[in-house]
Amino acid sequence: MGRMSRASLLASRPPASRSDQPWPSLTRRDIFKAAGTVAATLVMPDSLRAATPPDLSSLVVQRLNWTGIRLEMGDSALFIDATAADPDSPEVPVTPSTTRPRSYALVTHAHGDHFDPALLRTLLGERGYLVCHRDSVPYIDLRTIRVSPVDLWEPVFIPRGGSDFVAFAVPAADGWGLPQVSWIVEAAGRRIIHCGDTMWHGRLADIGIAYGPFDVAFLPINGARQTVGRFADHGIPGVMTPEQAIAAAQSLRANLVVPLHYGNPTPPTYLEVANAGQAFLDLSRQHQIPARLLGPGEFLSLPATPK
């Protein structure tokens, strides 16, 4: 969870005639508050470093705002949890975009700091579409975005008539009660996983056994706790802590971890682990897990490998 804009948390949900629409009086800004980055890195292979977009034969990964990333391969761009910049964030903002002729998107869940329907309408244009887990469909206004619902473990070929990307929705656990998945994406013989803002859960080991090792795992780390609206803080994080993210990286068999979802806590309504980025790096060194902190707009290049 995090702070993204003044729009309501579920602004994308179609108007409800019933009186049980969730959190009708709360805004995203009230509910989600956190963003930021810590400027530090671990030594990592030169083949994974890139300050600017590399050649088109590689899988190009760009970190966007908060937990968003963009993958580019062939003629296609694939956005995961892409959101517009938060004007109150201490990070240097990124305006998500692409020069590739075709754009598609995945979303882990419908919280406003991961799902930005206005931005997606711009990114996807007339030909692109959003892929989400079937349980998230009721939270999306189908009148404004083309949606392709899928089940857990179901392979999704993107674009439908090709295979620049193959994606799988796998189990995740949301700390605030909304349906959530993690996304595995394969391209150019590489495999990454994006874990949204999941809590720790026992299926991580299953995912690692079934799909690992991963070239890169994008993991939330700030141990967020929420104390606004219907939420009461009982001291149980709704997002993985740095220690839990290290354990997740081990279970997933990740060759590199890029932490997401940390920075700029706003007590008392939004609480997170202090200095989460540095805490994660310290633990990654201790456990000899390669890790890198990416700022918004920075790139990784993953050269294609034989399948």
mmCIF file of C-alpha atoms in Angstrom:
data_model
loop_
_atom_site.group_PDB
_atom_site.id
_atom_site.type_symbol
_atom_site.label_atom_id
_atom_site.label_comp_id
_atom_site.label_asym_id
_atom_site.label_seq_id
_atom_site.Cartn_x
_atom_site.Cartn_y
_atom_site.Cartn_z
ATOM 1 C CA MET A 1 0.000 0.000 0.000
ATOM 2 C CA GLY A 2 1.178 3.605 -0.519
ATOM 3 C CA ARG A 3 0.221 7.203 -1.222
ATOM 4 C CA MET A 4 -0.668 7.969 -4.821
ATOM 5 C CA SER A 5 -3.329 10.686 -5.402
ATOM 6 C CA ARG A 6 -6.456 12.402 -4.120
ATOM 7 C CA ALA A 7 -8.750 10.064 -6.054
ATOM 8 C CA SER A 8 -10.700 7.563 -3.966
ATOM 9 C CA LEU A 9 -9.215 4.153 -3.237
ATOM 10 C CA LEU A 10 -11.627 2.332 -5.476
ATOM 11 C CA ALA A 11 -12.299 5.109 -7.958
ATOM 12 C CA SER A 12 -12.144 2.538 -10.729
ATOM 13 C CA ARG A 13 -15.021 0.463 -9.368
ATOM 14 C CA PRO A 14 -18.368 0.946 -11.160
ATOM 15 C CA PRO A 15 -20.944 2.904 -9.157
ATOM 16 C CA ALA A 16 -22.767 0.656 -6.729
ATOM 17 C CA SER A 17 -26.452 0.848 -5.992
ATOM 18 C CA ARG A 18 -25.981 -0.995 -2.713
ATOM 19 C CA SER A 19 -24.895 0.665 0.504
ATOM 20 C CA ASP A 20 -22.009 -1.734 1.145
ATOM 21 C CA GLN A 21 -19.475 -0.236 -1.244
ATOM 22 C CA PRO A 22 -16.103 -0.450 0.602
ATOM 23 C CA TRP A 23 -14.655 2.678 2.274
ATOM 24 C CA PRO A 24 -16.904 5.223 0.502
ATOM 25 C CA SER A 25 -15.617 8.201 2.488
ATOM 26 C CA LEU A 26 -11.898 7.529 2.243
ATOM 27 C CA THR A 27 -9.466 8.747 -0.390
ATOM 28 C CA ARG A 28 -6.330 7.062 -1.637
ATOM 29 C CA ARG A 29 -4.305 9.741 0.070
ATOM 30 C CA ASP A 30 -5.985 8.918 3.387
ATOM 31 C CA ILE A 31 -5.478 5.197 3.042
ATOM 32 C CA PHE A 32 -2.162 4.757 1.274
ATOM 33 C CA LYS A 33 0.869 6.759 2.360
ATOM 34 C CA ALA A 34 4.415 5.760 1.609
ATOM 35 C CA ALA A 35 6.981 6.199 -1.105
ATOM 36 C CA GLY A 36 10.684 6.803 -1.419
ATOM 37 C CA THR A 37 14.032 5.360 -2.237
ATOM 38 C CA VAL A 38 17.377 4.759 -0.561
ATOM 39 C CA ALA A 39 20.445 5.400 -2.695
ATOM 40 C CA ALA A 40 22.576 2.296 -2.188
ATOM 41 C CA THR A 41 23.467 -0.827 -4.173
ATOM 42 C CA LEU A 42 25.237 -4.116 -3.833
ATOM 43 C CA VAL A 43 27.862 -5.293 -6.268
ATOM 44 C CA MET A 44 26.090 -7.120 -9.067
ATOM 45 C CA PRO A 45 26.989 -8.498 -12.507
ATOM 46 C CA ASP A 46 27.743 -5.812 -15.098
ATOM 47 C CA SER A 47 25.286 -7.497 -17.481
ATOM 48 C CA LEU A 48 22.432 -6.391 -15.207
ATOM 49 C CA ARG A 49 23.432 -2.731 -14.981
ATOM 50 C CA ALA A 50 22.041 -0.090 -17.310
ATOM 51 C CA ALA A 51 21.709 3.668 -16.953
ATOM 52 C CA THR A 52 19.889 3.990 -20.288
ATOM 53 C CA PRO A 53 17.740 1.588 -22.305
ATOM 54 C CA PRO A 54 19.971 -1.062 -23.944
ATOM 55 C CA ASP A 55 19.551 -2.844 -27.282
ATOM 56 C CA LEU A 56 16.235 -4.309 -28.369
ATOM 57 C CA SER A 57 17.449 -7.913 -28.175
ATOM 58 C CA SER A 58 17.476 -7.751 -24.350
ATOM 59 C CA LEU A 59 14.601 -7.816 -21.911
ATOM 60 C CA VAL A 60 14.532 -4.242 -20.663
ATOM 61 C CA VAL A 61 13.093 -3.579 -17.203
ATOM 62 C CA GLN A 62 12.454 -0.070 -15.915
ATOM 63 C CA ARG A 63 11.355 0.764 -12.407
ATOM 64 C CA LEU A 64 8.462 3.228 -12.375
ATOM 65 C CA ASN A 65 6.761 4.962 -9.432
ATOM 66 C CA TRP A 66 6.234 3.131 -6.121
ATOM 67 C CA THR A 67 5.837 -0.547 -7.123
ATOM 68 C CA GLY A 68 5.402 -0.085 -10.866
ATOM 69 C CA ILE A 69 7.722 -1.608 -13.455
ATOM 70 C CA ARG A 70 7.785 -1.690 -17.245
ATOM 71 C CA LEU A 71 9.069 -4.649 -19.261
ATOM 72 C CA GLU A 72 9.950 -4.242 -22.935
ATOM 73 C CA MET A 73 10.667 -6.998 -25.420
ATOM 74 C CA GLY A 74 10.227 -7.104 -29.171
ATOM 75 C CA ASP A 75 7.359 -4.867 -30.242
ATOM 76 C CA SER A 76 5.651 -4.975 -26.849
ATOM 77 C CA ALA A 77 5.698 -3.113 -23.543
ATOM 78 C CA LEU A 78 4.201 -4.730 -20.468
ATOM 79 C CA PHE A 79 3.374 -2.578 -17.423
ATOM 80 C CA ILE A 80 2.894 -4.065 -13.942
ATOM 81 C CA ASP A 81 1.170 -1.963 -11.238
ATOM 82 C CA ALA A 82 1.949 1.231 -13.178
ATOM 83 C CA THR A 83 0.751 4.444 -11.511
ATOM 84 C CA ALA A 84 1.209 8.141 -12.096
ATOM 85 C CA ALA A 85 3.688 10.009 -9.919
ATOM 86 C CA ASP A 86 2.611 11.066 -6.437
ATOM 87 C CA PRO A 87 3.245 14.823 -6.198
ATOM 88 C CA ASP A 88 4.033 14.471 -2.483
ATOM 89 C CA SER A 89 6.590 11.681 -2.948
ATOM 90 C CA PRO A 90 10.261 12.427 -2.187
ATOM 91 C CA GLU A 91 11.248 10.338 -5.214
ATOM 92 C CA VAL A 92 12.062 11.911 -8.556
ATOM 93 C CA PRO A 93 8.868 11.073 -10.453
ATOM 94 C CA VAL A 94 8.601 9.071 -13.643
ATOM 95 C CA THR A 95 5.929 9.509 -16.292
ATOM 96 C CA PRO A 96 5.226 5.948 -17.485
ATOM 97 C CA SER A 97 5.434 5.653 -21.249
ATOM 98 C CA THR A 98 6.874 3.524 -24.038
ATOM 99 C CA THR A 99 8.008 3.820 -27.643
ATOM 100 C CA ARG A 100 7.048 0.215 -28.439
ATOM 101 C CA PRO A 101 4.033 -0.046 -30.780
ATOM 102 C CA ARG A 102 1.991 -2.313 -28.486
ATOM 103 C CA SER A 103 1.242 -1.890 -24.775
ATOM 104 C CA TYR A 104 -0.302 -4.235 -22.252
ATOM 105 C CA ALA A 105 -0.653 -4.245 -18.478
ATOM 106 C CA LEU A 106 -0.881 -6.536 -15.469
ATOM 107 C CA VAL A 107 -2.189 -5.556 -12.054
ATOM 108 C CA THR A 108 -1.615 -7.403 -8.783
ATOM 109 C CA HIS A 109 -4.696 -5.931 -7.047
ATOM 110 C CA ALA A 110 -7.055 -2.962 -7.114
ATOM 111 C CA HIS A 111 -5.618 -0.693 -4.417
ATOM 112 C CA GLY A 112 -5.164 2.819 -5.776
ATOM 113 C CA ASP A 113 -1.368 2.835 -5.409
ATOM 114 C CA HIS A 114 -1.126 -0.213 -7.706
ATOM 115 C CA PHE A 115 -4.074 0.308 -10.045
ATOM 116 C CA ASP A 116 -4.401 3.645 -11.877
ATOM 117 C CA PRO A 117 -7.199 3.369 -14.469
ATOM 118 C CA ALA A 118 -6.703 6.868 -15.887
ATOM 119 C CA LEU A 119 -3.045 6.180 -16.606
ATOM 120 C CA LEU A 120 -3.799 2.729 -18.012
ATOM 121 C CA ARG A 121 -6.309 4.150 -20.470
ATOM 122 C CA THR A 122 -3.531 6.359 -21.829
ATOM 123 C CA LEU A 123 -0.888 3.639 -21.891
ATOM 124 C CA LEU A 124 -3.058 0.933 -23.427
ATOM 125 C CA GLY A 125 -4.722 2.992 -26.130
ATOM 126 C CA GLU A 126 -7.287 1.309 -28.360
ATOM 127 C CA ARG A 127 -5.443 -1.983 -28.881
ATOM 128 C CA GLY A 128 -3.941 -2.773 -25.497
ATOM 129 C CA TYR A 129 -5.652 -4.532 -22.613
ATOM 130 C CA LEU A 130 -5.266 -5.199 -18.906
ATOM 131 C CA VAL A 131 -4.778 -8.727 -17.576
ATOM 132 C CA CYS A 132 -5.921 -9.368 -14.015
ATOM 133 C CA HIS A 133 -6.968 -12.241 -11.811
ATOM 134 C CA ARG A 134 -10.638 -13.095 -12.124
ATOM 135 C CA ASP A 135 -11.371 -12.128 -8.503
ATOM 136 C CA SER A 136 -10.230 -8.543 -9.189
ATOM 137 C CA VAL A 137 -12.696 -7.944 -12.026
ATOM 138 C CA PRO A 138 -15.520 -6.637 -9.758
ATOM 139 C CA TYR A 139 -13.206 -3.792 -8.667
ATOM 140 C CA ILE A 140 -12.591 -2.569 -12.239
ATOM 141 C CA ASP A 141 -14.888 -0.414 -14.362
ATOM 142 C CA LEU A 142 -15.129 -2.520 -17.503
ATOM 143 C CA ARG A 143 -16.652 0.391 -19.412
ATOM 144 C CA THR A 144 -13.322 2.218 -19.562
ATOM 145 C CA ILE A 145 -10.616 -0.484 -19.742
ATOM 146 C CA ARG A 146 -10.406 -3.647 -21.824
ATOM 147 C CA VAL A 147 -9.858 -6.474 -19.338
ATOM 148 C CA SER A 148 -8.723 -10.050 -19.856
ATOM 149 C CA PRO A 149 -9.446 -12.071 -16.667
ATOM 150 C CA VAL A 150 -7.382 -15.186 -15.889
ATOM 151 C CA ASP A 151 -7.201 -17.881 -13.237
ATOM 152 C CA LEU A 152 -4.269 -18.748 -10.996
ATOM 153 C CA TRP A 153 -1.457 -20.679 -12.704
ATOM 154 C CA GLU A 154 -3.014 -20.071 -16.162
ATOM 155 C CA PRO A 155 -0.423 -19.093 -18.819
ATOM 156 C CA VAL A 156 -1.189 -15.820 -20.591
ATOM 157 C CA PHE A 157 0.474 -15.121 -23.946
ATOM 158 C CA ILE A 158 1.053 -11.421 -24.603
ATOM 159 C CA PRO A 159 0.113 -10.376 -27.219
ATOM 160 C CA ARG A 160 -2.568 -13.009 -27.761
ATOM 161 C CA GLY A 161 -1.325 -13.818 -31.262
ATOM 162 C CA GLY A 162 2.333 -13.920 -30.217
ATOM 163 C CA SER A 163 4.546 -14.572 -27.243
ATOM 164 C CA ASP A 164 6.741 -11.580 -26.488
ATOM 165 C CA PHE A 165 5.719 -12.293 -22.875
ATOM 166 C CA VAL A 166 4.217 -15.272 -21.088
ATOM 167 C CA ALA A 167 2.681 -14.401 -17.708
ATOM 168 C CA PHE A 168 1.263 -16.447 -14.812
ATOM 169 C CA ALA A 169 -0.821 -15.195 -11.889
ATOM 170 C CA VAL A 170 0.280 -16.989 -8.720
ATOM 171 C CA PRO A 171 -0.993 -16.825 -5.119
ATOM 172 C CA ALA A 172 -0.417 -13.786 -2.905
ATOM 173 C CA ALA A 173 -2.017 -12.506 0.301
ATOM 174 C CA ASP A 174 -3.301 -8.972 0.799
ATOM 175 C CA GLY A 175 -3.103 -7.558 4.309
ATOM 176 C CA TRP A 176 -6.254 -5.448 3.892
ATOM 177 C CA GLY A 177 -8.694 -7.924 2.431
ATOM 178 C CA LEU A 178 -8.650 -7.295 -1.340
ATOM 179 C CA PRO A 179 -7.942 -10.109 -3.845
ATOM 180 C CA GLN A 180 -4.255 -10.084 -4.780
ATOM 181 C CA VAL A 181 -1.849 -12.100 -6.927
ATOM 182 C CA SER A 182 1.813 -12.006 -7.811
ATOM 183 C CA TRP A 183 2.875 -12.074 -11.456
ATOM 184 C CA ILE A 184 5.521 -14.272 -13.045
ATOM 185 C CA VAL A 185 6.659 -13.073 -16.466
ATOM 186 C CA GLU A 186 8.878 -14.906 -18.937
ATOM 187 C CA ALA A 187 10.576 -13.210 -21.900
ATOM 188 C CA ALA A 188 13.803 -13.664 -23.829
ATOM 189 C CA GLY A 189 14.525 -16.843 -21.882
ATOM 190 C CA ARG A 190 14.406 -14.852 -18.632
ATOM 191 C CA ARG A 191 11.964 -15.092 -15.730
ATOM 192 C CA ILE A 192 10.966 -12.426 -13.214
ATOM 193 C CA ILE A 193 8.378 -12.235 -10.432
ATOM 194 C CA HIS A 194 6.565 -9.141 -9.170
ATOM 195 C CA CYS A 195 4.938 -9.551 -5.760
ATOM 196 C CA GLY A 196 2.830 -6.381 -5.468
ATOM 197 C CA ASP A 197 2.471 -5.683 -1.742
ATOM 198 C CA THR A 198 1.882 -9.218 -0.536
ATOM 199 C CA MET A 199 2.190 -10.404 3.034
ATOM 200 C CA TRP A 200 4.350 -13.402 3.837
ATOM 201 C CA HIS A 201 2.503 -16.635 2.940
ATOM 202 C CA GLY A 202 3.260 -20.324 2.648
ATOM 203 C CA ARG A 203 2.738 -20.601 -1.122
ATOM 204 C CA LEU A 204 6.012 -18.755 -1.789
ATOM 205 C CA ALA A 205 7.852 -22.050 -1.420
ATOM 206 C CA ASP A 206 5.493 -23.711 -3.916
ATOM 207 C CA ILE A 207 6.090 -20.886 -6.398
ATOM 208 C CA GLY A 208 9.853 -21.188 -5.996
ATOM 209 C CA ILE A 209 9.785 -24.938 -6.544
ATOM 210 C CA ALA A 210 7.419 -24.762 -9.512
ATOM 211 C CA TYR A 211 8.835 -21.708 -11.314
ATOM 212 C CA GLY A 212 12.194 -20.790 -9.802
ATOM 213 C CA PRO A 213 14.927 -19.817 -9.987
ATOM 214 C CA PHE A 214 14.060 -16.242 -10.944
ATOM 215 C CA ASP A 215 16.467 -13.864 -12.646
ATOM 216 C CA VAL A 216 14.910 -10.960 -10.699
ATOM 217 C CA ALA A 217 12.358 -10.849 -7.880
ATOM 218 C CA PHE A 218 10.615 -7.518 -7.226
ATOM 219 C CA LEU A 219 9.548 -7.719 -3.574
ATOM 220 C CA PRO A 220 7.755 -5.353 -1.156
ATOM 221 C CA ILE A 221 9.748 -4.758 2.027
ATOM 222 C CA ASN A 222 8.297 -2.033 4.256
ATOM 223 C CA GLY A 223 6.149 -4.081 6.677
ATOM 224 C CA ALA A 224 3.333 -1.540 6.331
ATOM 225 C CA ARG A 225 0.640 -1.207 8.995
ATOM 226 C CA GLN A 226 -2.506 0.868 8.488
ATOM 227 C CA THR A 227 -4.501 2.731 11.122
ATOM 228 C CA VAL A 228 -7.157 4.689 9.248
ATOM 229 C CA GLY A 229 -10.800 4.034 8.375
ATOM 230 C CA ARG A 230 -11.929 0.516 9.257
ATOM 231 C CA PHE A 231 -8.360 -0.627 9.893
ATOM 232 C CA ALA A 232 -7.018 -1.105 13.402
ATOM 233 C CA ASP A 233 -3.322 -1.694 13.940
ATOM 234 C CA HIS A 234 -2.687 -4.843 15.953
ATOM 235 C CA GLY A 235 1.039 -4.864 15.203
ATOM 236 C CA ILE A 236 0.771 -7.347 12.322
ATOM 237 C CA PRO A 237 2.283 -6.043 9.060
ATOM 238 C CA GLY A 238 0.098 -6.165 5.954
ATOM 239 C CA VAL A 239 3.202 -6.200 3.723
ATOM 240 C CA MET A 240 6.405 -8.238 3.954
ATOM 241 C CA THR A 241 9.119 -6.865 6.241
ATOM 242 C CA PRO A 242 12.796 -6.809 5.169
ATOM 243 C CA GLU A 243 13.375 -10.078 7.056
ATOM 244 C CA GLN A 244 10.369 -11.714 5.409
ATOM 245 C CA ALA A 245 11.441 -10.475 1.980
ATOM 246 C CA ILE A 246 14.841 -12.123 2.493
ATOM 247 C CA ALA A 247 13.080 -15.385 3.365
ATOM 248 C CA ALA A 248 10.853 -14.963 0.302
ATOM 249 C CA ALA A 249 13.910 -14.429 -1.909
ATOM 250 C CA GLN A 250 15.367 -17.674 -0.576
ATOM 251 C CA SER A 251 12.114 -19.581 -1.121
ATOM 252 C CA LEU A 252 11.744 -18.156 -4.630
ATOM 253 C CA ARG A 253 15.395 -18.896 -5.468
ATOM 254 C CA ALA A 254 15.941 -15.346 -6.715
ATOM 255 C CA ASN A 255 19.260 -14.520 -8.379
ATOM 256 C CA LEU A 256 18.674 -10.795 -7.792
ATOM 257 C CA VAL A 257 16.180 -8.916 -5.623
ATOM 258 C CA VAL A 258 14.930 -5.394 -6.330
ATOM 259 C CA PRO A 259 12.968 -4.111 -3.301
ATOM 260 C CA LEU A 260 9.819 -2.043 -3.795
ATOM 261 C CA HIS A 261 7.123 -0.504 -1.607
ATOM 262 C CA TYR A 262 9.064 1.438 1.037
ATOM 263 C CA GLY A 263 9.865 5.000 2.169
ATOM 264 C CA ASN A 264 8.211 8.129 3.569
ATOM 265 C CA PRO A 265 6.088 6.795 6.448
ATOM 266 C CA THR A 266 3.343 9.073 7.806
ATOM 267 C CA PRO A 267 2.593 8.141 11.407
ATOM 268 C CA PRO A 268 0.191 7.533 12.963
ATOM 269 C CA THR A 269 -1.991 6.530 9.991
ATOM 270 C CA TYR A 270 0.650 4.667 7.952
ATOM 271 C CA LEU A 271 3.480 2.872 9.721
ATOM 272 C CA GLU A 272 6.432 1.060 8.206
ATOM 273 C CA VAL A 273 9.805 -0.393 9.128
ATOM 274 C CA ALA A 274 12.302 2.418 9.722
ATOM 275 C CA ASN A 275 14.969 2.720 7.000
ATOM 276 C CA ALA A 276 13.499 -0.319 5.269
ATOM 277 C CA GLY A 277 15.680 -0.040 2.164
ATOM 278 C CA GLN A 278 18.944 0.017 4.090
ATOM 279 C CA ALA A 279 17.701 -2.687 6.472
ATOM 280 C CA PHE A 280 16.973 -4.915 3.498
ATOM 281 C CA LEU A 281 20.393 -4.295 1.974
ATOM 282 C CA ASP A 282 22.118 -5.098 5.262
ATOM 283 C CA LEU A 283 20.224 -8.374 5.505
ATOM 284 C CA SER A 284 20.878 -9.226 1.871
ATOM 285 C CA ARG A 285 24.624 -8.880 2.457
ATOM 286 C CA GLN A 286 24.374 -10.988 5.592
ATOM 287 C CA HIS A 287 22.564 -13.762 3.710
ATOM 288 C CA GLN A 288 24.618 -13.316 0.506
ATOM 289 C CA ILE A 289 21.581 -12.517 -1.616
ATOM 290 C CA PRO A 290 22.380 -10.166 -4.529
ATOM 291 C CA ALA A 291 20.189 -7.069 -4.271
ATOM 292 C CA ARG A 292 19.930 -3.644 -5.841
ATOM 293 C CA LEU A 293 17.941 -0.550 -4.964
ATOM 294 C CA LEU A 294 16.561 0.959 -8.168
ATOM 295 C CA GLY A 295 15.326 4.502 -8.245
ATOM 296 C CA PRO A 296 12.323 5.436 -10.408
ATOM 297 C CA GLY A 297 13.404 5.602 -14.034
ATOM 298 C CA GLU A 298 16.428 3.323 -13.642
ATOM 299 C CA PHE A 299 16.861 0.264 -15.832
ATOM 300 C CA LEU A 300 17.981 -3.339 -15.719
ATOM 301 C CA SER A 301 18.995 -5.139 -18.906
ATOM 302 C CA LEU A 302 18.608 -8.902 -19.056
ATOM 303 C CA PRO A 303 20.298 -10.256 -22.212
ATOM 304 C CA ALA A 304 18.319 -12.940 -23.986
ATOM 305 C CA THR A 305 19.246 -16.530 -23.201
ATOM 306 C CA PRO A 306 18.312 -19.771 -24.966
ATOM 307 C CA LYS A 307 15.054 -21.279 -23.724
#
